[in-house]
Tab-separated table of C-alpha atoms in Angstrom:
chain	number	residue	atom	x	y	z
R	605	MET	CA	0.000	0.000	0.000
R	606	GLY	CA	1.121	3.545	-0.722
R	607	ALA	CA	1.694	6.190	1.911
R	608	VAL	CA	-1.429	7.719	3.406
R	609	VAL	CA	-1.954	11.311	2.309
R	610	THR	CA	-2.845	13.254	5.446
R	611	GLU	CA	-3.864	16.550	3.842
R	612	ARG	CA	-5.012	17.333	0.345
R	613	TRP	CA	-3.878	20.510	-1.405
R	614	ASP	CA	-5.664	22.100	-4.321
R	615	GLY	CA	-2.382	23.275	-5.771
R	616	LEU	CA	1.371	23.319	-5.270
R	617	VAL	CA	3.825	25.581	-7.075
R	618	LEU	CA	7.518	24.725	-7.162
R	619	GLY	CA	10.670	26.147	-8.642
R	620	ALA	CA	10.522	29.882	-7.899
R	621	SER	CA	12.059	32.070	-5.246
R	622	LEU	CA	9.584	33.485	-2.751
R	623	ALA	CA	9.359	37.013	-1.351
R	624	THR	CA	7.149	36.232	1.637
R	625	LEU	CA	7.471	39.735	3.184
R	626	GLU	CA	7.330	38.142	6.604
R	627	GLY	CA	9.035	40.120	9.351
R	628	GLU	CA	9.536	43.858	9.734
R	629	ALA	CA	12.328	44.237	7.190
R	630	GLY	CA	13.695	42.557	4.109
R	631	TYR	CA	11.880	40.552	1.478
R	632	GLY	CA	11.563	37.406	3.585
R	633	ALA	CA	13.272	35.637	0.703
R	634	ILE	CA	13.236	31.880	0.245
R	635	GLY	CA	15.324	30.538	-2.617
R	636	ASP	CA	13.925	27.568	-4.546
R	637	GLY	CA	10.677	27.785	-2.652
R	638	ALA	CA	7.356	25.981	-2.637
R	639	LEU	CA	3.835	27.191	-1.938
R	640	ALA	CA	0.685	25.114	-1.538
R	641	TRP	CA	-2.923	26.145	-1.123
R	642	ARG	CA	-6.248	24.633	-0.182
R	643	ASP	CA	-9.752	26.121	-0.193
R	644	GLY	CA	-8.389	29.485	-1.263
R	645	ARG	CA	-5.867	29.720	1.592
R	646	ILE	CA	-2.129	29.129	1.755
R	647	ALA	CA	-1.555	25.699	3.282
R	648	TRP	CA	2.231	25.413	3.118
R	649	VAL	CA	5.102	27.793	2.333
R	650	GLY	CA	8.825	27.303	2.600
R	651	ALA	CA	11.885	25.879	0.884
R	652	ARG	CA	11.254	23.052	-1.541
R	653	ALA	CA	13.833	20.961	0.312
R	654	ASP	CA	11.624	21.065	3.410
R	655	LEU	CA	8.460	19.794	1.715
R	656	PRO	CA	6.855	16.620	3.067
R	657	ASP	CA	7.889	13.525	1.161
R	658	ASP	CA	4.353	13.053	-0.151
R	659	ALA	CA	3.942	16.668	-1.294
R	660	ARG	CA	3.308	15.861	-4.945
R	661	GLN	CA	0.763	13.206	-4.028
R	662	ARG	CA	-1.105	15.663	-1.829
R	663	ALA	CA	-1.618	18.230	-4.580
R	664	VAL	CA	-4.405	18.030	-7.120
R	665	GLU	CA	-2.321	20.308	-9.371
R	666	VAL	CA	1.451	20.767	-9.368
R	667	VAL	CA	2.862	23.798	-11.151
R	668	ASP	CA	6.531	23.961	-12.115
R	669	ALA	CA	7.273	27.691	-12.072
R	670	GLY	CA	10.535	27.345	-13.947
R	671	GLY	CA	12.277	30.160	-12.129
R	672	GLY	CA	11.334	33.749	-11.371
R	673	TRP	CA	9.907	35.074	-8.125
R	674	ILE	CA	6.584	34.774	-6.335
R	675	THR	CA	5.286	37.641	-4.233
R	676	PRO	CA	1.990	38.202	-2.471
R	677	GLY	CA	-0.726	39.467	-4.776
R	678	LEU	CA	-0.510	43.235	-5.063
R	679	VAL	CA	-3.185	45.359	-3.392
R	680	ASP	CA	-4.205	48.628	-5.068
R	681	CYS	CA	-5.693	50.432	-2.081
R	682	HIS	CA	-6.830	53.677	-3.789
R	683	THR	CA	-8.512	53.645	-7.208
R	684	HIS	CA	-11.313	55.380	-9.061
R	685	VAL	CA	-11.482	52.858	-11.913
R	686	VAL	CA	-15.271	53.093	-12.301
R	687	PHE	CA	-16.063	56.087	-14.494
R	688	ALA	CA	-17.228	56.995	-17.986
R	689	GLY	CA	-15.443	59.090	-20.585
R	690	ASP	CA	-11.946	60.544	-20.257
R	691	ARG	CA	-10.254	63.882	-19.646
R	692	ALA	CA	-7.429	63.838	-22.171
R	693	GLY	CA	-8.305	67.419	-23.088
R	694	GLU	CA	-7.512	68.561	-19.569
R	695	PHE	CA	-4.127	66.883	-19.849
R	696	GLU	CA	-3.410	69.170	-22.775
R	697	GLN	CA	-4.657	72.204	-20.835
R	698	ARG	CA	-2.295	71.458	-17.966
R	699	LEU	CA	0.600	71.153	-20.401
R	700	GLN	CA	-0.309	74.639	-21.611
R	701	GLY	CA	-0.127	76.022	-18.084
R	702	ALA	CA	-3.587	75.611	-16.554
R	703	SER	CA	-3.600	74.341	-12.979
R	704	TYR	CA	-5.758	71.538	-11.614
R	705	GLU	CA	-7.668	74.058	-9.493
R	706	GLU	CA	-8.243	76.410	-12.454
R	707	ILE	CA	-9.655	73.589	-14.573
R	708	ALA	CA	-11.949	72.501	-11.749
R	709	ARG	CA	-13.246	76.005	-11.130
R	710	HIS	CA	-14.188	76.364	-14.821
R	711	GLY	CA	-16.391	73.278	-14.950
R	712	GLY	CA	-13.739	70.679	-15.698
R	713	GLY	CA	-12.156	68.209	-13.372
R	714	ILE	CA	-14.305	65.847	-11.381
R	715	VAL	CA	-17.584	67.475	-12.449
R	716	SER	CA	-16.900	66.746	-16.130
R	717	THR	CA	-16.511	63.055	-15.321
R	718	VAL	CA	-19.725	63.238	-13.291
R	719	ARG	CA	-21.642	64.280	-16.401
R	720	ALA	CA	-20.342	61.334	-18.432
R	721	THR	CA	-20.843	58.845	-15.598
R	722	ARG	CA	-24.417	59.935	-14.987
R	723	GLU	CA	-25.237	59.479	-18.674
R	724	ALA	CA	-23.922	55.898	-18.787
R	725	SER	CA	-26.138	52.921	-17.966
R	726	GLU	CA	-24.882	50.428	-15.391
R	727	ASP	CA	-23.928	47.943	-18.097
R	728	ALA	CA	-22.188	50.629	-20.162
R	729	LEU	CA	-20.295	51.800	-17.092
R	730	LEU	CA	-19.180	48.241	-16.393
R	731	ALA	CA	-18.072	47.805	-20.004
R	732	GLN	CA	-15.939	50.956	-19.831
R	733	SER	CA	-14.468	50.151	-16.413
R	734	LEU	CA	-13.606	46.460	-16.822
R	735	PRO	CA	-10.651	47.012	-19.191
R	736	ARG	CA	-9.014	49.280	-16.635
R	737	ALA	CA	-9.482	46.730	-13.863
R	738	ARG	CA	-8.150	43.994	-16.148
R	739	ALA	CA	-5.033	46.054	-16.845
R	740	LEU	CA	-4.367	46.440	-13.126
R	741	LEU	CA	-4.925	42.720	-12.624
R	742	ALA	CA	-2.607	41.787	-15.483
R	743	ASP	CA	0.220	43.650	-13.758
R	744	GLY	CA	-0.241	41.879	-10.454
R	745	ALA	CA	-3.116	43.529	-8.549
R	746	ALA	CA	-5.221	40.770	-7.000
R	747	THR	CA	-7.197	43.174	-4.771
R	748	LEU	CA	-8.632	46.557	-5.730
R	749	GLU	CA	-10.219	49.285	-3.681
R	750	ILE	CA	-12.784	51.082	-5.873
R	751	LYS	CA	-14.372	54.392	-4.907
R	752	SER	CA	-17.620	55.987	-5.956
R	753	GLY	CA	-17.646	59.771	-6.264
R	754	TYR	CA	-18.490	60.434	-9.905
R	755	GLY	CA	-22.240	60.032	-9.458
R	756	LEU	CA	-22.880	62.646	-6.768
R	757	ASP	CA	-26.531	61.733	-6.455
R	758	TYR	CA	-28.054	58.700	-4.812
R	759	GLU	CA	-28.873	56.624	-7.886
R	760	ASN	CA	-25.582	57.233	-9.646
R	761	GLU	CA	-23.445	56.661	-6.558
R	762	ARG	CA	-25.363	53.425	-6.089
R	763	LYS	CA	-24.759	52.541	-9.744
R	764	MET	CA	-21.017	53.033	-9.334
R	765	LEU	CA	-20.837	50.874	-6.224
R	766	ARG	CA	-22.845	48.128	-7.911
R	767	VAL	CA	-20.446	48.199	-10.865
R	768	ALA	CA	-17.499	47.930	-8.478
R	769	ARG	CA	-19.003	44.809	-6.931
R	770	ARG	CA	-19.626	43.378	-10.409
R	771	ILE	CA	-15.982	43.924	-11.348
R	772	GLY	CA	-14.897	41.743	-8.444
R	773	ASP	CA	-17.378	39.041	-9.389
R	774	THR	CA	-16.454	39.154	-13.075
R	775	LEU	CA	-12.681	39.021	-12.599
R	776	GLY	CA	-12.639	36.772	-9.537
R	777	ILE	CA	-10.562	39.210	-7.492
R	778	GLY	CA	-11.000	40.993	-4.191
R	779	VAL	CA	-12.772	44.354	-4.407
R	780	ARG	CA	-13.350	46.729	-1.506
R	781	THR	CA	-15.873	49.477	-2.143
R	782	THR	CA	-15.541	52.986	-0.724
R	783	PHE	CA	-18.368	55.518	-0.680
R	784	LEU	CA	-16.948	58.868	-1.777
R	785	GLY	CA	-20.106	60.923	-2.088
R	786	ALA	CA	-18.188	63.899	-0.654
R	787	HIS	CA	-15.861	64.050	-3.660
R	788	ALA	CA	-17.039	67.260	-5.326
R	789	LEU	CA	-20.033	69.593	-5.279
R	790	PRO	CA	-22.489	68.667	-8.061
R	791	PRO	CA	-23.867	71.498	-10.215
R	792	GLU	CA	-27.370	71.222	-8.755
R	793	TYR	CA	-25.946	72.092	-5.324
R	794	ALA	CA	-23.832	75.040	-6.471
R	795	GLY	CA	-23.315	77.408	-3.553
R	796	ARG	CA	-24.959	74.953	-1.114
R	797	PRO	CA	-22.229	72.602	0.090
R	798	ASP	CA	-23.743	72.073	3.547
R	799	GLN	CA	-27.041	70.999	1.996
R	800	TYR	CA	-25.156	68.582	-0.234
R	801	ILE	CA	-23.435	67.053	2.793
R	802	ASP	CA	-26.918	66.640	4.302
R	803	ALA	CA	-27.783	64.524	1.252
R	804	VAL	CA	-24.564	62.484	1.416
R	805	VAL	CA	-25.207	61.685	5.073
R	806	GLU	CA	-28.742	60.584	4.192
R	807	TRP	CA	-27.611	58.303	1.339
R	808	LEU	CA	-24.953	56.475	3.338
R	809	PRO	CA	-27.137	54.228	5.522
R	810	ARG	CA	-29.283	53.281	2.529
R	811	LEU	CA	-26.255	52.232	0.491
R	812	HIS	CA	-24.748	50.437	3.458
R	813	ALA	CA	-27.996	48.522	3.993
R	814	GLU	CA	-27.613	47.113	0.472
R	815	GLY	CA	-24.130	45.825	1.288
R	816	LEU	CA	-22.470	48.261	-1.092
R	817	VAL	CA	-20.137	50.136	1.283
R	818	ASP	CA	-16.964	48.811	2.935
R	819	ALA	CA	-15.517	52.209	3.906
R	820	VAL	CA	-16.222	55.936	3.626
R	821	ASP	CA	-13.995	58.639	2.142
R	822	ALA	CA	-14.112	62.400	1.527
R	823	PHE	CA	-12.073	65.018	-0.333
R	824	CYS	CA	-10.977	67.516	2.310
R	825	GLU	CA	-9.435	70.353	0.332
R	826	ARG	CA	-9.964	73.942	-0.838
R	827	ILE	CA	-11.699	72.704	-3.992
R	828	GLY	CA	-13.426	69.889	-2.130
R	829	PHE	CA	-15.034	69.980	1.310
R	830	SER	CA	-14.097	71.717	4.522
R	831	HIS	CA	-12.741	70.169	7.682
R	832	ALA	CA	-16.176	70.570	9.324
R	833	GLN	CA	-18.060	69.078	6.377
R	834	SER	CA	-15.693	66.095	6.202
R	835	ARG	CA	-16.167	65.581	9.939
R	836	ARG	CA	-19.937	65.287	9.422
R	837	VAL	CA	-19.397	62.533	6.868
R	838	PHE	CA	-17.098	60.699	9.272
R	839	GLU	CA	-19.605	60.980	12.099
R	840	ALA	CA	-22.241	59.399	9.855
R	841	ALA	CA	-19.837	56.575	9.031
R	842	LYS	CA	-18.971	56.066	12.684
R	843	ALA	CA	-22.675	55.721	13.528
R	844	LEU	CA	-22.768	52.760	11.120
R	845	ASP	CA	-19.472	51.319	12.394
R	846	LEU	CA	-17.894	51.889	8.969
R	847	PRO	CA	-14.164	52.639	8.722
R	848	VAL	CA	-13.047	55.933	7.200
R	849	LYS	CA	-10.224	57.221	5.040
R	850	LEU	CA	-9.529	60.642	3.557
R	851	HIS	CA	-8.125	62.465	0.554
R	852	ALA	CA	-5.948	64.564	2.839
R	853	ASP	CA	-3.554	67.468	2.459
R	854	GLN	CA	-2.978	67.028	-1.271
R	855	LEU	CA	-2.896	70.690	-2.288
R	856	SER	CA	-2.582	72.388	1.102
R	857	ASP	CA	-2.322	71.514	4.784
R	858	GLY	CA	-5.969	71.480	5.761
R	859	GLY	CA	-5.439	69.289	8.813
R	860	GLY	CA	-6.929	66.332	6.993
R	861	ALA	CA	-4.453	63.749	8.236
R	862	ALA	CA	-5.102	64.716	11.841
R	863	LEU	CA	-8.848	64.616	11.236
R	864	VAL	CA	-8.904	61.105	9.845
R	865	ALA	CA	-6.542	59.969	12.602
R	866	GLU	CA	-8.960	61.396	15.188
R	867	PHE	CA	-11.548	58.936	13.883
R	868	GLY	CA	-9.073	56.038	13.908
R	869	GLY	CA	-9.120	56.095	10.123
R	870	LEU	CA	-7.620	53.407	7.938
R	871	SER	CA	-5.612	55.818	5.817
R	872	ALA	CA	-4.773	59.375	4.866
R	873	ASP	CA	-4.157	59.537	1.125
R	874	HIS	CA	-1.956	61.941	-0.915
R	875	VAL	CA	-0.520	63.707	2.205
R	876	GLU	CA	1.945	65.933	0.330
R	877	TYR	CA	1.277	68.851	2.688
R	878	THR	CA	0.700	66.934	5.922
R	879	SER	CA	2.287	68.652	8.922
R	880	ALA	CA	4.492	67.099	11.579
R	881	GLU	CA	1.493	67.277	13.925
R	882	GLY	CA	-0.576	65.342	11.402
R	883	VAL	CA	2.131	62.693	11.104
R	884	ARG	CA	2.233	62.249	14.878
R	885	ALA	CA	-1.553	61.899	14.968
R	886	MET	CA	-1.421	59.232	12.256
R	887	ALA	CA	1.269	57.335	14.125
R	888	ALA	CA	-0.750	57.368	17.338
R	889	ALA	CA	-3.893	56.175	15.546
R	890	GLY	CA	-2.204	53.531	13.377
R	891	THR	CA	-3.386	55.316	10.239
R	892	VAL	CA	-1.598	54.338	7.013
R	893	ALA	CA	-0.135	56.994	4.698
R	894	VAL	CA	-1.183	56.141	1.146
R	895	LEU	CA	1.275	57.649	-1.325
R	896	LEU	CA	-0.093	58.413	-4.791
R	897	PRO	CA	2.881	59.124	-7.050
R	898	GLY	CA	0.793	58.962	-10.230
R	899	ALA	CA	-1.086	62.144	-9.350
R	900	PHE	CA	2.139	63.741	-8.120
R	901	HIS	CA	3.725	62.919	-11.490
R	902	VAL	CA	0.843	64.001	-13.729
R	903	LEU	CA	0.264	67.255	-11.852
R	904	ARG	CA	4.023	67.903	-11.811
R	905	GLU	CA	3.932	68.568	-8.098
R	906	THR	CA	7.091	69.571	-6.265
R	907	THR	CA	6.115	69.300	-2.586
R	908	LEU	CA	7.033	65.844	-1.348
R	909	PRO	CA	5.095	64.016	1.349
R	910	PRO	CA	6.886	64.086	4.731
R	911	LEU	CA	8.550	60.751	4.056
R	912	ASP	CA	11.338	61.032	6.627
R	913	GLU	CA	8.824	61.914	9.323
R	914	PHE	CA	6.635	58.969	8.350
R	915	ARG	CA	9.663	56.711	8.722
R	916	ALA	CA	10.751	58.294	11.995
R	917	GLN	CA	7.269	58.008	13.509
R	918	GLY	CA	6.713	54.467	12.200
R	919	VAL	CA	3.767	55.383	9.966
R	920	PRO	CA	3.252	52.596	7.391
R	921	MET	CA	3.491	53.856	3.811
R	922	ALA	CA	1.281	52.253	1.189
R	923	VAL	CA	1.509	52.946	-2.542
R	924	ALA	CA	-1.491	53.005	-4.898
R	925	THR	CA	-2.294	54.024	-8.467
R	926	ASP	CA	-5.096	56.526	-7.745
R	927	CYS	CA	-6.280	55.380	-11.189
R	928	ASN	CA	-8.670	58.116	-12.320
R	929	PRO	CA	-9.492	59.986	-15.520
R	930	GLY	CA	-8.090	63.363	-14.567
R	931	THR	CA	-4.973	63.390	-12.424
R	932	SER	CA	-3.657	59.812	-12.498
R	933	PRO	CA	-4.636	57.812	-15.601
R	934	LEU	CA	-2.359	55.036	-14.362
R	935	LEU	CA	-3.156	51.418	-15.194
R	936	SER	CA	-0.258	49.664	-13.470
R	937	LEU	CA	0.399	49.372	-9.755
R	938	ARG	CA	3.908	48.242	-10.586
R	939	GLN	CA	4.412	51.520	-12.459
R	940	ALA	CA	3.170	53.333	-9.347
R	941	MET	CA	5.904	51.497	-7.431
R	942	GLN	CA	8.479	52.721	-9.920
R	943	LEU	CA	7.232	56.307	-9.642
R	944	ALA	CA	7.308	56.066	-5.849
R	945	CYS	CA	10.956	55.054	-6.010
R	946	THR	CA	11.840	57.734	-8.561
R	947	HIS	CA	9.903	60.694	-7.131
R	948	PHE	CA	9.732	59.832	-3.444
R	949	ARG	CA	13.003	57.870	-3.142
R	950	LEU	CA	11.326	54.825	-1.651
R	951	THR	CA	13.480	51.726	-1.729
R	952	PRO	CA	12.209	48.832	-3.861
R	953	GLU	CA	11.505	46.940	-0.643
R	954	GLU	CA	9.451	49.856	0.720
R	955	ALA	CA	7.537	50.048	-2.549
R	956	LEU	CA	6.758	46.323	-2.556
R	957	ARG	CA	5.674	46.398	1.083
R	958	GLY	CA	3.648	49.482	0.194
R	959	THR	CA	1.659	47.541	-2.387
R	960	THR	CA	1.235	44.401	-0.274
R	961	VAL	CA	1.574	44.478	3.523
R	962	HIS	CA	0.758	48.152	4.080
R	963	ALA	CA	-1.812	48.422	1.293
R	964	ALA	CA	-3.717	45.499	2.801
R	965	ARG	CA	-3.619	47.253	6.164
R	966	ALA	CA	-5.006	50.415	4.543
R	967	LEU	CA	-8.065	48.332	3.601
R	968	ALA	CA	-8.289	46.464	6.934
R	969	LEU	CA	-7.526	43.199	5.127
R	970	ALA	CA	-5.447	41.174	7.556
R	971	ASP	CA	-5.718	38.030	5.417
R	972	ARG	CA	-3.436	39.108	2.566
R	973	GLY	CA	-0.236	40.986	1.814
R	974	THR	CA	2.207	38.259	2.908
R	975	LEU	CA	2.904	34.646	1.992
R	976	ARG	CA	2.035	32.852	5.206
R	977	VAL	CA	0.019	29.779	6.093
R	978	GLY	CA	-3.609	30.737	6.599
R	979	GLN	CA	-3.443	33.829	4.410
R	980	ARG	CA	-5.623	34.146	1.335
R	981	ALA	CA	-3.852	32.452	-1.585
R	982	ASP	CA	-3.252	35.645	-3.558
R	983	PHE	CA	0.137	35.555	-5.233
R	984	VAL	CA	1.926	36.584	-8.408
R	985	HIS	CA	4.591	34.684	-10.335
R	986	TRP	CA	6.963	37.253	-11.860
R	987	ASN	CA	9.473	36.853	-14.654
R	988	ILE	CA	12.277	38.561	-12.722
R	989	GLY	CA	15.674	37.672	-11.302
R	990	GLN	CA	15.357	39.803	-8.146
R	991	PRO	CA	12.507	41.706	-6.452
R	992	ALA	CA	14.026	45.120	-7.207
R	993	GLU	CA	13.198	44.543	-10.886
R	994	LEU	CA	9.533	45.182	-10.077
R	995	CYS	CA	10.482	48.839	-9.574
R	996	TYR	CA	13.324	48.933	-12.102
R	997	TRP	CA	11.550	48.244	-15.379
R	998	LEU	CA	9.489	51.062	-16.902
R	999	GLY	CA	6.501	49.139	-18.210
R	1000	GLY	CA	6.495	45.818	-20.007
R	1001	PRO	CA	4.795	42.558	-18.955
R	1002	LEU	CA	6.504	40.923	-15.989
R	1003	ALA	CA	3.670	38.914	-14.411
R	1004	ARG	CA	3.550	35.344	-15.679
R	1005	ALA	CA	0.502	34.435	-13.606
R	1006	VAL	CA	-1.751	36.045	-11.008
R	1007	TYR	CA	-3.693	33.965	-8.478
R	1008	ALA	CA	-6.554	35.205	-6.299
R	1009	GLY	CA	-7.968	32.911	-3.654
R	1010	GLY	CA	-6.041	30.013	-5.176
R	1011	ARG	CA	-7.516	30.528	-8.652
R	1012	LYS	CA	-5.452	31.654	-11.620
R	1013	VAL	CA	-7.139	34.876	-12.746
R	1014	SER	CA	-4.541	36.261	-15.161
């Protein structure tokens, strides 16, 4: 009789180096590694030499990776991939000297995307948004956060959140939805921002009751909403026990980072102008700093986030695409990593942790971001000789395969 197989595995991959990202520093590298999964969770990870003798018999499928590296599936923790139309014309205007604020104040910016998004049916909006999500997936993103914020009325915000859920179902990846009703002031509320916030606060429990909201966000800025108005949105979220995050201190220091930290927020995003006080508040609250180098690059910003203070205070730094039609038309999280290294001087290790460990934390997803037994079996097999190559190459296909929950999805 043959040996008794004590545990069945759905899959086993052999023959690649592993960047587990276990521990506080380093890649957690394992040369010539092996990774097994069962029921969508990692069941074994380590050096191939340490595998049980019956490892091949245990696995329903055995994959010979043939070299390269395996990392955790990337997590894009700040995107706006659901929208209709584009804003290529505004890109040209900025090249001719117009500022982001000037364009917004003359009817462009977010409000122009609102018009196109409102006009699109749910199916049309899904059809336009899926290719963007597929592009992010093809370059390693196994989890996406997707915000609303281009509907700015109840039915169209609901439509956006429904499309976000459908993207996850269609692609077989993790999607976290964020209600961003307080993104911009719609034309019908011109001059009445407080009344619009009244409406946003009224919509939130209805959308949450449908299971469409995982977190709540706001745009706290001169061209967005005030500190007091953002606070009202957060109070409404707190009443529903929903976590919050914030577009904070992108164009000026409006105290946004400190505000979201006061509410124990998951993340403060952009944070170019965040003060030392704001950094200390984030550190005390455990709030993640989400760096968005795509918008920094496209807007040709020059004020860097307080990176040294984040490091000194132990604030985790995530990296995301901010994929959106106006200020960051970026369809690769790996390219965002490269920009973070180039513009912000992150190390390749910091950038990879920023798109795995820390990005997962920014979404309150404790079950992904590392290669560890019990974690969700999200991983990427890369055609690289060392992890730093993920930030070295400018474009080009590096992902051989992307797995989400133990299923090959790209």
